[in-house]
Coordinates of N, CA and C in Angstrom, one line a residue:
M1 N 0.8 -1.1 0.0 CA 0.0 0.1 0.0 C 1.0 1.2 0.0
E2 N 0.4 2.3 -0.6 CA 1.2 3.6 -0.5 C 0.8 4.3 0.8
V3 N 1.8 4.8 1.5 CA 1.6 5.6 2.7 C 2.1 7.0 2.3
L4 N 1.4 8.0 2.6 CA 1.7 9.4 2.4 C 1.9 10.1 3.7
Y5 N 2.8 11.0 3.8 CA 3.2 11.9 5.0 C 3.1 13.3 4.6
F6 N 2.5 14.0 5.4 CA 2.3 15.4 5.2 C 2.8 16.3 6.4
A7 N 3.3 17.5 6.0 CA 3.6 18.6 7.0 C 4.8 18.1 7.9
W8 N 4.8 18.3 9.2 CA 5.7 17.9 10.1 C 6.0 16.4 10.1
V9 N 5.0 15.7 9.8 CA 5.1 14.1 9.8 C 6.2 13.8 8.7
R10 N 6.1 14.3 7.6 CA 7.0 14.2 6.4 C 8.3 14.7 6.9
E11 N 8.5 15.7 7.4 CA 9.8 16.3 7.9 C 10.5 15.4 8.9
R12 N 9.7 14.8 9.8 CA 10.4 13.8 10.8 C 10.7 12.5 10.2
I13 N 10.0 12.0 9.3 CA 10.4 10.7 8.6 C 11.3 10.9 7.4
G14 N 11.2 12.1 6.7 CA 12.2 12.3 5.7 C 11.7 11.9 4.4
L15 N 10.4 11.6 4.2 CA 9.8 11.0 3.0 C 8.4 11.6 2.8
P16 N 8.2 12.0 1.5 CA 6.8 12.3 1.4 C 5.8 11.1 1.1
R17 N 6.4 10.0 0.7 CA 5.5 8.9 0.5 C 6.5 7.6 0.3
E18 N 5.8 6.4 0.6 CA 6.6 5.2 0.4 C 5.6 4.0 0.2
Q19 N 6.1 3.0 -0.5 CA 5.3 1.7 -0.7 C 5.6 0.9 0.6
V20 N 4.5 0.4 1.3 CA 4.8 -0.4 2.5 C 4.1 -1.7 2.3
E21 N 4.8 -2.8 2.7 CA 4.3 -4.2 2.6 C 3.9 -4.4 4.2
T22 N 2.6 -4.7 4.5 CA 2.1 -4.8 5.8 C 1.2 -5.9 6.0
Q23 N 1.2 -6.5 7.2 CA 0.2 -7.4 7.6 C -0.7 -6.7 8.5
A24 N -0.7 -5.4 8.8 CA -1.5 -4.6 9.8 C -2.9 -4.8 9.3
A25 N -3.8 -5.1 10.3 CA -5.1 -5.1 10.3 C -5.9 -3.7 10.4
T26 N -5.2 -2.8 11.2 CA -5.8 -1.5 11.4 C -4.7 -0.5 11.3
V27 N -5.1 0.7 11.1 CA -4.3 1.9 11.0 C -3.3 1.8 12.2
A28 N -3.8 1.6 13.5 CA -3.0 1.5 14.7 C -2.0 0.5 14.5
D29 N -2.2 -0.6 14.0 CA -1.3 -1.7 13.9 C -0.2 -1.3 12.8
L30 N -0.6 -0.6 11.7 CA 0.3 -0.2 10.8 C 1.3 0.9 11.4
V31 N 0.8 1.7 12.3 CA 1.6 2.8 13.0 C 2.6 2.0 13.8
A32 N 2.2 0.9 14.5 CA 3.1 0.1 15.5 C 4.1 -0.6 14.6
E33 N 3.8 -1.1 13.3 CA 4.8 -1.6 12.5 C 5.9 -0.6 12.1
L34 N 5.3 0.6 11.7 CA 6.3 1.7 11.3 C 7.3 2.1 12.4
I35 N 6.7 2.3 13.7 CA 7.5 2.6 14.8 C 8.6 1.7 15.0
A36 N 8.3 0.4 14.8 CA 9.2 -0.7 15.0 C 10.4 -0.7 14.1
R37 N 10.2 0.0 13.0 CA 11.3 0.0 11.9 C 12.5 0.9 12.3
E38 N 12.2 2.2 12.7 CA 13.3 3.1 13.0 C 12.8 4.2 13.9
A39 N 13.8 5.0 14.5 CA 13.5 6.0 15.5 C 12.8 7.2 14.8
R40 N 13.1 7.3 13.5 CA 12.4 8.6 12.9 C 10.9 8.3 12.8
Y41 N 10.3 7.1 12.7 CA 9.0 6.8 12.7 C 8.4 7.0 14.1
E42 N 9.2 6.5 15.1 CA 8.8 6.7 16.4 C 8.7 8.3 16.8
A43 N 9.5 9.0 16.3 CA 9.4 10.5 16.5 C 8.1 11.1 15.8
A44 N 7.8 10.6 14.7 CA 6.6 11.1 13.9 C 5.4 10.7 14.5
F45 N 5.3 9.4 15.0 CA 4.1 9.0 15.6 C 4.1 8.9 17.1
A46 N 4.9 9.8 17.7 CA 5.0 9.8 19.2 C 3.7 10.2 19.9
D47 N 3.0 11.0 19.2 CA 1.6 11.5 19.8 C 0.5 11.5 18.7
I48 N -0.1 10.2 18.6 CA -1.0 10.1 17.5 C -2.3 10.9 17.7
S49 N -2.5 11.3 18.8 CA -3.7 12.3 19.1 C -3.5 13.6 18.4
A50 N -2.2 13.9 18.0 CA -1.9 15.1 17.2 C -1.9 14.9 15.7
L51 N -2.4 13.7 15.3 CA -2.4 13.3 13.8 C -3.9 13.0 13.4
R52 N -3.9 13.0 12.1 CA -5.2 12.7 11.4 C -4.9 11.6 10.5
V53 N -5.7 10.7 10.0 CA -5.4 9.8 9.0 C -6.6 9.7 8.0
A54 N -6.2 9.6 6.8 CA -7.1 9.3 5.7 C -6.8 8.0 5.0
L55 N -7.9 7.3 4.7 CA -7.8 6.0 4.0 C -8.5 6.2 2.6
D56 N -7.7 6.0 1.6 CA -8.2 6.2 0.2 C -8.9 7.6 0.2
Q57 N -8.3 8.6 0.8 CA -8.7 10.0 0.8 C -10.1 10.3 1.5
D58 N -10.4 9.4 2.4 CA -11.5 9.6 3.4 C -11.0 9.6 4.8
L59 N -11.4 10.6 5.6 CA -10.9 10.6 7.0 C -11.4 9.4 7.7
A60 N -10.5 8.9 8.5 CA -10.9 7.7 9.3 C -10.3 7.8 10.7
D61 N -10.4 6.8 11.5 CA -9.9 6.7 12.8 C -8.7 5.6 12.8
F62 N -8.0 5.8 13.9 CA -6.9 4.8 13.9 C -7.2 3.4 14.2
D63 N -8.5 3.1 14.5 CA -8.9 1.8 14.7 C -9.6 1.2 13.4
A64 N -9.6 2.0 12.4 CA -10.2 1.7 11.1 C -9.4 0.5 10.4
P65 N -10.2 -0.5 9.9 CA -9.5 -1.6 9.1 C -8.8 -1.1 7.8
L66 N -7.8 -1.9 7.5 CA -6.9 -1.6 6.3 C -7.2 -2.5 5.1
C67 N -8.2 -3.4 5.4 CA -8.5 -4.5 4.3 C -9.1 -3.7 3.0
G68 N -8.4 -3.9 2.0 CA -8.7 -3.3 0.6 C -8.2 -1.9 0.5
V69 N -7.6 -1.3 1.5 CA -7.1 0.1 1.4 C -5.8 0.1 0.5
R70 N -5.9 1.1 -0.4 CA -4.7 1.3 -1.3 C -3.8 2.4 -0.8
E71 N -4.3 3.5 -0.1 CA -3.5 4.6 0.2 C -3.9 4.9 1.6
V72 N -2.9 5.2 2.5 CA -3.1 5.7 3.9 C -2.3 7.1 3.9
A73 N -3.0 8.1 4.4 CA -2.2 9.4 4.5 C -2.3 9.9 6.0
F74 N -1.1 10.3 6.5 CA -1.0 10.8 7.9 C -0.7 12.4 7.7
F75 N -1.4 13.1 8.6 CA -1.3 14.6 8.5 C -1.7 15.2 9.8
P76 N -1.2 16.4 10.1 CA -1.7 17.2 11.3 C -3.1 17.6 11.1
P77 N -3.8 18.0 12.2 CA -5.2 18.6 11.9 C -5.0 19.9 11.2
M78 N -6.0 20.0 10.3 CA -6.1 21.2 9.4 C -6.9 22.4 10.2
T79 N -6.4 23.6 9.9 CA -7.3 24.7 10.6 C -7.6 25.6 9.4
G80 N -8.9 26.2 9.6 CA -9.5 27.0 8.5 C -9.1 28.4 8.8
G81 N -9.4 29.2 7.8 CA -9.2 30.6 7.9 C -9.8 31.4 6.8

């Protein structure tokens, strides 16, 4: 699946996107797999309450299932103006 990173998440990980092979059942499981990879992922996902996630461009929760999902995007909350 393709995983996209935006704003400070991208800055901490050092990539705008990557292809990830995963056995994760939920977004939270995917985050746990990424954190286990390297310290840069641990820094990016240290406080998931400060993050939002979209699955195939639809907002979702971290307990959402990944079955059939092609794209996961992580980003900070947006503010309007």
